[in-house]
């Protein structure tokens, strides 16, 4: 797992624990973080695939 992914997981854990966060903000943050994670995962998979073929 990349450093970037670890940071995002930490952020995700923080918002999951935050009782004061309202529903709308929670959804926005959750979506933003999960999209970012998908992007990171994609980067990793592309790199991994490229390395296999070379």
Backbone as JSON Lines, residues from 0, in Angstrom:
{"i":0,"aa":"X","n":[0.85,-1.19,0.0],"ca":[0.0,0.0,0.0],"c":[0.89,1.25,0.0]}
{"i":1,"aa":"X","n":[0.53,2.2,-0.82],"ca":[1.33,3.43,-0.92],"c":[1.08,4.34,0.27]}
{"i":2,"aa":"X","n":[2.0,5.27,0.45],"ca":[1.88,6.28,1.49],"c":[0.59,7.07,1.35]}
{"i":3,"aa":"X","n":[0.29,7.41,0.1],"ca":[-0.91,8.19,-0.22],"c":[-2.16,7.43,0.24]}
{"i":4,"aa":"X","n":[-2.21,6.13,-0.04],"ca":[-3.36,5.32,0.36],"c":[-3.48,5.28,1.88]}
{"i":5,"aa":"X","n":[-2.36,5.12,2.56],"ca":[-2.39,5.08,4.02],"c":[-2.96,6.38,4.58]}
{"i":6,"aa":"X","n":[-2.54,7.51,4.02],"ca":[-3.06,8.81,4.46],"c":[-4.56,8.87,4.26]}
{"i":7,"aa":"X","n":[-5.03,8.4,3.12],"ca":[-6.46,8.43,2.82],"c":[-7.24,7.54,3.78]}
{"i":8,"aa":"X","n":[-6.7,6.36,4.08],"ca":[-7.37,5.48,5.04],"c":[-7.45,6.13,6.41]}
{"i":9,"aa":"X","n":[-6.4,6.84,6.81],"ca":[-6.43,7.56,8.09],"c":[-7.53,8.61,8.1]}
{"i":10,"aa":"X","n":[-7.63,9.37,7.0],"ca":[-8.69,10.39,6.89],"c":[-10.06,9.73,6.99]}
{"i":11,"aa":"X","n":[-10.19,8.61,6.33],"ca":[-11.46,7.88,6.32],"c":[-11.82,7.44,7.74]}
{"i":12,"aa":"X","n":[-10.85,6.91,8.46],"ca":[-11.09,6.48,9.84],"c":[-11.53,7.66,10.69]}
{"i":13,"aa":"X","n":[-10.88,8.83,10.47],"ca":[-11.22,10.03,11.24],"c":[-12.68,10.42,11.03]}
{"i":14,"aa":"X","n":[-13.12,10.47,9.75],"ca":[-14.5,10.9,9.52],"c":[-15.5,9.84,9.99]}
{"i":15,"aa":"X","n":[-15.11,8.58,9.99],"ca":[-16.01,7.54,10.48],"c":[-16.22,7.67,11.99]}
{"i":16,"aa":"X","n":[-15.2,8.15,12.7],"ca":[-15.3,8.3,14.16],"c":[-15.95,9.61,14.58]}
{"i":17,"aa":"X","n":[-16.01,10.58,13.67],"ca":[-16.5,11.92,13.99],"c":[-18.02,11.96,14.11]}
{"i":18,"aa":"X","n":[-18.53,12.09,15.35],"ca":[-19.99,12.1,15.56],"c":[-20.58,13.47,15.2]}
{"i":19,"aa":"X","n":[-19.75,14.5,15.19],"ca":[-20.26,15.85,14.93],"c":[-20.46,16.13,13.45]}
{"i":20,"aa":"X","n":[-19.85,15.32,12.61],"ca":[-19.92,15.56,11.16],"c":[-21.35,15.3,10.68]}
{"i":21,"aa":"X","n":[-21.86,16.22,9.84],"ca":[-23.22,16.02,9.37],"c":[-23.25,15.09,8.16]}
{"i":22,"aa":"X","n":[-24.41,14.59,7.86],"ca":[-24.6,13.57,6.84],"c":[-24.05,14.01,5.48]}
{"i":23,"aa":"X","n":[-24.35,15.23,5.08],"ca":[-23.93,15.74,3.78],"c":[-22.4,15.79,3.67]}
{"i":24,"aa":"X","n":[-21.77,16.38,4.68],"ca":[-20.31,16.47,4.7],"c":[-19.68,15.09,4.7]}
{"i":25,"aa":"X","n":[-20.28,14.2,5.48],"ca":[-19.76,12.84,5.54],"c":[-19.77,12.2,4.16]}
{"i":26,"aa":"X","n":[-20.9,12.31,3.47],"ca":[-21.0,11.72,2.14],"c":[-19.99,12.32,1.18]}
{"i":27,"aa":"X","n":[-19.83,13.64,1.23],"ca":[-18.86,14.31,0.35],"c":[-17.44,13.82,0.61]}
{"i":28,"aa":"X","n":[-17.06,13.8,1.88],"ca":[-15.72,13.37,2.25],"c":[-15.5,11.91,1.88]}
{"i":29,"aa":"X","n":[-16.48,11.08,2.2],"ca":[-16.37,9.65,1.93],"c":[-16.17,9.4,0.43]}
{"i":30,"aa":"X","n":[-16.97,10.09,-0.38],"ca":[-16.88,9.95,-1.83],"c":[-15.52,10.42,-2.33]}
{"i":31,"aa":"X","n":[-15.08,11.57,-1.83],"ca":[-13.79,12.12,-2.25],"c":[-12.65,11.13,-1.94]}
{"i":32,"aa":"X","n":[-12.66,10.6,-0.74],"ca":[-11.58,9.7,-0.32],"c":[-11.62,8.39,-1.1]}
{"i":33,"aa":"X","n":[-12.81,7.82,-1.27],"ca":[-12.89,6.55,-1.99],"c":[-12.49,6.72,-3.45]}
{"i":34,"aa":"X","n":[-12.87,7.84,-4.06],"ca":[-12.47,8.1,-5.45],"c":[-10.96,8.2,-5.55]}
{"i":35,"aa":"X","n":[-10.37,8.9,-4.6],"ca":[-8.91,9.07,-4.56],"c":[-8.23,7.7,-4.4]}
{"i":36,"aa":"X","n":[-8.8,6.85,-3.55],"ca":[-8.25,5.52,-3.35],"c":[-8.32,4.7,-4.64]}
{"i":37,"aa":"X","n":[-9.43,4.81,-5.34],"ca":[-9.58,4.11,-6.62],"c":[-8.49,4.55,-7.59]}
{"i":38,"aa":"X","n":[-8.25,5.86,-7.62],"ca":[-7.23,6.42,-8.51],"c":[-5.86,5.84,-8.15]}
{"i":39,"aa":"X","n":[-5.56,5.81,-6.85],"ca":[-4.28,5.28,-6.38],"c":[-4.15,3.81,-6.74]}
{"i":40,"aa":"X","n":[-5.24,3.08,-6.53],"ca":[-5.24,1.65,-6.81],"c":[-4.99,1.42,-8.3]}
{"i":41,"aa":"X","n":[-5.63,2.23,-9.11],"ca":[-5.44,2.14,-10.56],"c":[-4.0,2.37,-10.95]}
{"i":42,"aa":"X","n":[-3.38,3.37,-10.35],"ca":[-1.97,3.69,-10.62],"c":[-1.12,2.48,-10.31]}
{"i":43,"aa":"X","n":[-1.38,1.87,-9.16],"ca":[-0.59,0.73,-8.71],"c":[-0.76,-0.44,-9.67]}
{"i":44,"aa":"X","n":[-2.0,-0.69,-10.08],"ca":[-2.26,-1.8,-10.99],"c":[-1.61,-1.58,-12.34]}
{"i":45,"aa":"X","n":[-1.64,-0.35,-12.83],"ca":[-1.0,-0.02,-14.1],"c":[0.5,-0.28,-13.99]}
{"i":46,"aa":"X","n":[1.1,0.21,-12.92],"ca":[2.53,0.02,-12.7],"c":[2.87,-1.46,-12.62]}
{"i":47,"aa":"X","n":[2.09,-2.18,-11.85],"ca":[2.35,-3.6,-11.65],"c":[2.26,-4.35,-12.98]}
{"i":48,"aa":"X","n":[1.22,-4.06,-13.75],"ca":[1.03,-4.71,-15.04],"c":[2.19,-4.38,-15.98]}
{"i":49,"aa":"X","n":[2.56,-3.12,-16.02],"ca":[3.66,-2.68,-16.89],"c":[4.94,-3.42,-16.51]}
{"i":50,"aa":"X","n":[5.21,-3.51,-15.22],"ca":[6.43,-4.18,-14.77],"c":[6.44,-5.65,-15.17]}
{"i":51,"aa":"X","n":[5.31,-6.29,-15.14],"ca":[5.24,-7.71,-15.52],"c":[5.61,-7.91,-16.98]}
{"i":52,"aa":"X","n":[5.13,-7.01,-17.86],"ca":[5.35,-7.19,-19.29],"c":[6.78,-6.86,-19.71]}
{"i":53,"aa":"X","n":[7.44,-5.98,-18.95],"ca":[8.8,-5.57,-19.37],"c":[9.82,-6.64,-19.1]}
